[in-house]
Amino acid sequence: MIQTAITPFKQKLASVLTKKKITVLQINLGKRCNLACNHCHVEAGPKRTEELSPEICQQLIEIIQRFPQIKIVDLTGGAPEMNYGFKPLVEVARATGKQVIVRSNLTIYFEDGFGDLPEYFAKHKVRVVASLPCYLSDNVDKMRGAGVYDDSIKALQWLNQLGYGKEPDLIIDLIYNPQLPKDDKFSLTPNQANLEKDYKQYLQEQFGIIFNNLFAITNLPVGRTKLYLERKKLYAPYLQFLESHFNTGTVEHLMCRDEISIDYLGYVYDCDFNQMMNLPAKSRDGEHLTVAKFLEAGCLDLIDEVQTAAYCYGCTAGGGSSCGGALV
């Protein structure tokens, strides 16, 4: 690579990255998880105890009830299902006509106390977005732990039996993450449409599994991915690689523009990655925002400018990357 320094992301943009009207409320319910995946940007795991409090949960319920402009409530974690407030938030969001997304690791259904989840999801017509970073078992187990692939396959078959992937209001999407790089021979996420065909063909032929969409998501240098890259002395080269593939066509579609990301303490961020890197959203007065301040103001549209950092190149490289996969 010829580059030796990273251009500040703001300097790549033709104008300030502005917020649009907020329509997506993404809530990270906490860091409790039954898995400890090596690429997890949240650094979640079985030993983490941080989770939503009853007070913040009630504030979020009020937000969902008071603001019809919110069309999607996107629940993540950790394993969101393991953290306080999960079912109350699902139910209030569905009662107010919003789409609910749960970002599920699939294996949680086989943990004690969580075996009701597939039926619960179907009952409430929850959209399941499930991590399956490869359709081959070796790659999944290397990234997520031994036996995770087999449990994931069983979970997908279970969801299919309940109508997921078949009925129009029972949507199951899968997420692809690339393997973490072993050296500086980096590559962009493969073409999402082509990869989706490969996933669908393999999972149908081998296991009779069907699903709706595949989301191909770039590994952003955040959380455990950042720590891994730093250990391998690949952090700066990876950022340079992402910058060298910056695609201005992705900027209009960035997920941070119409969503707010809330952490388990009630603090507000422009996206989940900023949340994990502790880069808070700011009001037009420069104030750090909380759920309580939105309620006090009676307005969600308090943010003019999205906060950016070098890892934003991960969302804008190649075809772009978001919680909903490729951007262009």
Coordinates of C-alpha atoms in Angstrom, one line a residue:
M1 CA 0.0 0.0 0.0
I2 CA 1.3 3.5 -0.8
Q3 CA -0.8 5.2 1.9
T4 CA 0.8 5.6 5.3
A5 CA -1.9 7.6 7.1
I6 CA -5.7 7.4 7.3
T7 CA -7.6 10.3 5.9
P8 CA -10.2 11.6 8.4
F9 CA -13.5 10.2 7.3
K10 CA -15.1 13.7 7.3
Q11 CA -12.6 14.8 4.7
K12 CA -13.8 12.1 2.2
L13 CA -17.4 13.5 2.3
A14 CA -18.6 16.2 -0.1
S15 CA -20.7 17.7 2.8
V16 CA -21.5 17.1 6.4
L17 CA -23.1 13.7 7.1
T18 CA -26.5 14.8 8.2
K19 CA -29.2 12.9 10.1
K20 CA -32.5 12.2 8.3
K21 CA -35.9 11.7 10.1
I22 CA -35.5 8.9 12.7
T23 CA -37.4 5.8 11.7
V24 CA -35.3 3.0 13.2
L25 CA -34.8 2.5 17.0
Q26 CA -32.0 0.1 17.6
I27 CA -31.6 -1.1 21.2
N28 CA -28.6 -3.0 22.5
L29 CA -30.2 -4.7 25.5
G30 CA -26.8 -5.7 27.1
K31 CA -23.7 -7.8 26.8
R32 CA -25.0 -11.1 28.2
C33 CA -24.6 -13.8 25.6
N34 CA -24.3 -17.6 25.5
L35 CA -21.5 -17.3 22.9
A36 CA -18.2 -15.4 22.8
C37 CA -17.5 -15.1 19.0
N38 CA -14.0 -14.0 18.0
H39 CA -15.3 -11.3 15.7
C40 CA -17.9 -9.8 18.1
H41 CA -17.7 -6.0 18.0
V42 CA -19.8 -5.9 21.2
E43 CA -17.3 -8.1 23.1
A44 CA -20.3 -10.0 24.5
G45 CA -20.1 -13.3 26.3
P46 CA -21.3 -15.7 29.0
K47 CA -19.3 -13.8 31.7
R48 CA -20.7 -10.4 30.9
T49 CA -23.5 -9.1 33.2
E50 CA -24.3 -5.7 31.8
E51 CA -27.9 -5.4 30.8
L52 CA -30.9 -3.0 30.5
S53 CA -32.4 -1.8 33.8
P54 CA -36.2 -1.6 34.5
E55 CA -36.0 2.2 34.5
I56 CA -34.4 2.4 31.1
C57 CA -36.7 -0.3 29.8
Q58 CA -39.7 1.8 30.8
Q59 CA -38.3 4.9 29.1
L60 CA -37.9 2.9 25.9
I61 CA -41.4 1.6 26.1
E62 CA -42.6 5.2 26.3
I63 CA -40.5 6.2 23.3
I64 CA -42.0 3.3 21.3
Q65 CA -45.5 4.3 22.3
R66 CA -45.1 8.1 21.8
F67 CA -43.4 8.3 18.4
P68 CA -45.3 6.8 15.5
Q69 CA -42.4 7.9 13.2
I70 CA -40.5 4.8 14.5
K71 CA -41.2 2.1 11.9
I72 CA -38.6 -0.5 13.1
V73 CA -37.5 -1.6 16.6
D74 CA -34.2 -3.5 16.1
L75 CA -33.2 -5.5 19.2
T76 CA -29.6 -6.6 19.6
G77 CA -27.1 -7.6 22.2
G78 CA -25.2 -9.8 23.3
A79 CA -28.0 -12.3 22.8
P80 CA -30.9 -9.8 23.1
E81 CA -33.2 -12.6 24.3
M82 CA -31.0 -13.1 27.4
N83 CA -31.2 -9.5 28.6
Y84 CA -33.8 -7.7 30.7
G85 CA -36.7 -6.2 28.9
F86 CA -36.6 -8.3 25.7
K87 CA -40.2 -9.5 25.7
P88 CA -41.8 -6.3 27.0
L89 CA -40.1 -4.4 24.2
V90 CA -41.2 -6.9 21.6
E91 CA -44.7 -6.8 22.7
V92 CA -45.1 -3.0 23.0
A93 CA -43.5 -2.5 19.6
R94 CA -45.8 -5.1 17.9
A95 CA -48.9 -3.6 19.7
T96 CA -48.0 -0.2 18.2
G97 CA -47.7 -1.7 14.7
K98 CA -43.9 -1.5 14.3
Q99 CA -41.7 -4.1 12.7
V100 CA -39.6 -5.9 15.3
I101 CA -36.2 -7.3 14.4
V102 CA -34.3 -9.6 16.7
R103 CA -30.7 -10.2 16.0
S104 CA -30.4 -13.8 17.1
N105 CA -27.5 -16.2 17.3
L106 CA -29.9 -19.2 16.9
T107 CA -28.1 -21.3 19.5
I108 CA -29.9 -19.5 22.3
Y109 CA -33.0 -21.7 21.6
F110 CA -31.2 -24.7 23.1
E111 CA -30.2 -23.0 26.3
D112 CA -32.2 -23.7 29.5
G113 CA -35.2 -21.3 29.7
F114 CA -35.1 -20.2 26.1
G115 CA -36.8 -23.1 24.3
D116 CA -40.0 -21.1 23.8
L117 CA -38.3 -18.5 21.6
P118 CA -39.1 -19.8 18.1
E119 CA -42.8 -20.2 18.9
Y120 CA -42.8 -16.8 20.6
F121 CA -41.2 -15.2 17.6
A122 CA -43.7 -16.7 15.2
K123 CA -46.6 -15.7 17.5
H124 CA -45.5 -12.0 17.5
K125 CA -44.3 -12.1 13.8
V126 CA -40.8 -11.0 14.8
R127 CA -38.3 -10.7 12.0
V128 CA -35.4 -12.9 12.8
V129 CA -31.9 -11.8 11.6
A130 CA -29.6 -14.6 12.4
S131 CA -25.8 -14.8 12.3
L132 CA -24.5 -17.6 10.1
P133 CA -21.1 -16.3 9.0
C134 CA -20.6 -19.1 6.4
Y135 CA -22.7 -22.0 5.1
L136 CA -19.9 -24.4 5.8
S137 CA -19.5 -25.9 9.3
D138 CA -15.7 -25.5 9.8
N139 CA -15.7 -21.7 9.2
V140 CA -18.7 -21.1 11.5
D141 CA -17.2 -23.2 14.4
K142 CA -13.9 -21.5 14.1
M143 CA -15.5 -18.1 14.4
R144 CA -18.2 -18.9 17.0
G145 CA -17.2 -22.1 18.8
A146 CA -17.5 -25.8 18.5
G147 CA -21.0 -27.2 17.8
V148 CA -22.5 -23.8 16.9
Y149 CA -23.0 -24.7 13.2
D150 CA -25.0 -27.9 14.0
D151 CA -27.2 -26.0 16.5
S152 CA -27.7 -23.2 14.0
I153 CA -28.9 -25.7 11.4
K154 CA -31.3 -27.3 13.8
A155 CA -32.6 -23.8 14.8
L156 CA -33.2 -22.8 11.2
Q157 CA -35.1 -26.1 10.5
W158 CA -37.2 -25.4 13.6
L159 CA -38.0 -21.9 12.3
N160 CA -38.9 -23.2 8.9
Q161 CA -41.3 -25.7 10.5
L162 CA -43.1 -22.8 12.1
G163 CA -43.4 -21.0 8.7
Y164 CA -40.4 -18.8 8.7
G165 CA -39.1 -18.3 5.2
K166 CA -42.4 -19.5 3.8
E167 CA -45.1 -17.2 5.1
P168 CA -44.9 -13.5 4.1
D169 CA -45.0 -12.2 7.6
L170 CA -42.5 -14.6 9.1
I171 CA -39.1 -13.4 7.7
I172 CA -35.8 -15.1 8.5
D173 CA -32.6 -13.4 7.2
L174 CA -29.1 -14.6 7.6
I175 CA -25.9 -12.6 8.1
Y176 CA -22.5 -13.4 6.5
N177 CA -19.3 -12.2 8.1
P178 CA -16.0 -12.8 6.4
Q179 CA -13.2 -14.7 8.3
L180 CA -10.8 -12.4 10.1
P181 CA -7.7 -11.8 7.9
K182 CA -4.6 -13.7 8.8
D183 CA -2.3 -11.3 6.9
D184 CA -2.4 -8.1 4.9
K185 CA -4.0 -9.8 1.8
F186 CA -7.4 -8.2 2.6
S187 CA -10.5 -8.6 0.5
L188 CA -13.9 -6.9 0.4
T189 CA -17.1 -8.8 1.3
P190 CA -18.2 -10.9 -1.7
N191 CA -21.1 -9.8 -3.9
Q192 CA -24.2 -10.2 -1.7
A193 CA -26.6 -11.4 -4.4
N194 CA -24.2 -14.1 -5.7
L195 CA -23.4 -15.2 -2.1
E196 CA -27.1 -15.4 -1.3
K197 CA -27.6 -17.8 -4.2
D198 CA -24.8 -20.0 -2.9
Y199 CA -26.2 -20.0 0.6
K200 CA -29.7 -20.8 -0.6
Q201 CA -28.6 -23.6 -2.8
Y202 CA -26.3 -25.3 -0.3
L203 CA -28.7 -25.0 2.7
Q204 CA -31.7 -26.2 0.7
E205 CA -29.8 -29.1 -0.8
Q206 CA -28.1 -30.3 2.3
F207 CA -30.6 -29.5 5.0
G208 CA -33.9 -28.5 3.4
I209 CA -33.5 -25.0 4.8
I210 CA -35.0 -21.9 3.2
F211 CA -34.6 -18.2 4.2
N212 CA -35.5 -14.8 2.9
N213 CA -32.4 -12.6 2.5
L214 CA -28.7 -12.8 3.1
F215 CA -26.9 -9.7 4.5
A216 CA -23.2 -9.5 3.8
I217 CA -21.6 -7.4 6.5
T218 CA -18.0 -6.1 6.5
N219 CA -15.9 -6.7 9.7
L220 CA -15.5 -3.3 11.1
P221 CA -12.3 -2.7 13.2
V222 CA -14.3 -2.4 16.4
G223 CA -14.4 -4.5 19.6
R224 CA -12.8 -8.0 19.4
T225 CA -12.1 -7.5 15.6
K226 CA -10.1 -4.4 16.5
L227 CA -8.2 -6.2 19.3
Y228 CA -7.4 -9.1 16.9
L229 CA -6.1 -6.8 14.2
E230 CA -4.0 -4.9 16.7
R231 CA -2.4 -8.2 17.9
K232 CA -1.6 -9.1 14.3
K233 CA -0.3 -5.6 13.6
L234 CA -3.0 -5.3 10.9
Y235 CA -5.2 -2.6 12.3
A236 CA -3.7 0.4 10.4
P237 CA -3.2 -1.6 7.1
Y238 CA -6.8 -2.8 7.3
L239 CA -8.1 0.8 7.7
Q240 CA -6.0 1.8 4.8
F241 CA -7.4 -1.0 2.7
L242 CA -11.0 0.1 3.6
E243 CA -10.2 3.7 2.8
S244 CA -8.7 2.8 -0.6
H245 CA -12.1 1.2 -1.5
F246 CA -14.2 4.1 -0.3
N247 CA -17.4 4.3 -2.4
T248 CA -19.1 7.7 -2.3
G249 CA -22.3 6.1 -3.6
T250 CA -22.8 4.4 -0.3
V251 CA -23.1 7.6 1.8
E252 CA -26.7 8.4 0.9
H253 CA -27.8 5.0 2.2
L254 CA -25.8 4.7 5.5
M255 CA -27.9 3.2 8.3
C256 CA -26.7 5.9 10.8
R257 CA -28.7 8.5 9.0
D258 CA -32.2 7.4 9.9
E259 CA -31.6 5.4 13.1
I260 CA -30.6 6.0 16.7
S261 CA -28.8 3.3 18.7
I262 CA -29.5 3.1 22.4
D263 CA -27.3 1.3 24.9
Y264 CA -28.4 -0.5 28.1
L265 CA -27.7 2.6 30.1
G266 CA -30.0 4.7 28.0
Y267 CA -27.3 6.7 26.2
V268 CA -27.8 7.6 22.5
Y269 CA -25.5 6.9 19.6
D270 CA -25.8 7.3 15.8
C271 CA -25.1 3.6 15.2
D272 CA -24.1 0.4 17.1
F273 CA -20.4 0.8 16.1
N274 CA -20.2 4.3 17.6
Q275 CA -21.9 2.8 20.7
M276 CA -19.2 0.2 21.1
M277 CA -16.5 2.8 20.6
N278 CA -18.1 5.2 23.0
L279 CA -18.7 8.0 20.4
P280 CA -22.0 9.5 21.6
A281 CA -24.5 11.2 19.4
K282 CA -24.8 15.0 20.0
S283 CA -27.7 17.4 19.8
R284 CA -27.4 20.5 17.7
D285 CA -26.3 22.2 21.0
G286 CA -23.4 19.7 21.4
E287 CA -25.2 17.9 24.3
H288 CA -24.8 14.2 24.7
L289 CA -28.2 12.6 24.4
T290 CA -30.2 10.1 26.5
V291 CA -33.6 8.4 26.1
A292 CA -34.8 10.6 28.9
K293 CA -33.9 13.8 27.0
F294 CA -35.8 12.6 24.0
L295 CA -38.9 12.1 26.2
E296 CA -38.4 15.5 27.8
A297 CA -38.1 17.2 24.4
G298 CA -41.0 15.3 22.9
C299 CA -39.0 14.9 19.8
L300 CA -36.6 12.3 18.3
D301 CA -35.1 14.6 15.7
L302 CA -32.6 16.4 17.9
I303 CA -29.4 15.4 16.0
D304 CA -28.2 17.3 12.9
E305 CA -24.8 15.8 12.3
V306 CA -23.7 12.1 12.5
Q307 CA -20.5 11.5 14.5
T308 CA -17.9 9.8 12.4
A309 CA -14.5 8.0 12.8
A310 CA -12.0 6.1 10.8
Y311 CA -13.9 2.8 11.1
C312 CA -16.8 4.4 9.0
Y313 CA -14.7 3.3 6.0
G314 CA -15.9 -0.2 6.8
C315 CA -19.5 0.8 6.0
T316 CA -18.5 2.7 2.9
A317 CA -16.0 0.3 1.2
G318 CA -17.1 -1.4 -2.0
G319 CA -20.8 -2.1 -2.0
G320 CA -21.1 -0.7 1.5
S321 CA -22.2 -2.4 4.7
S322 CA -25.0 -2.0 7.2
C323 CA -27.1 -4.0 9.6
G324 CA -29.2 -4.7 6.5
G325 CA -26.2 -5.8 4.4
A326 CA -24.8 -4.2 1.3
L327 CA -25.9 -0.6 0.6
V328 CA -25.5 -0.4 -3.2

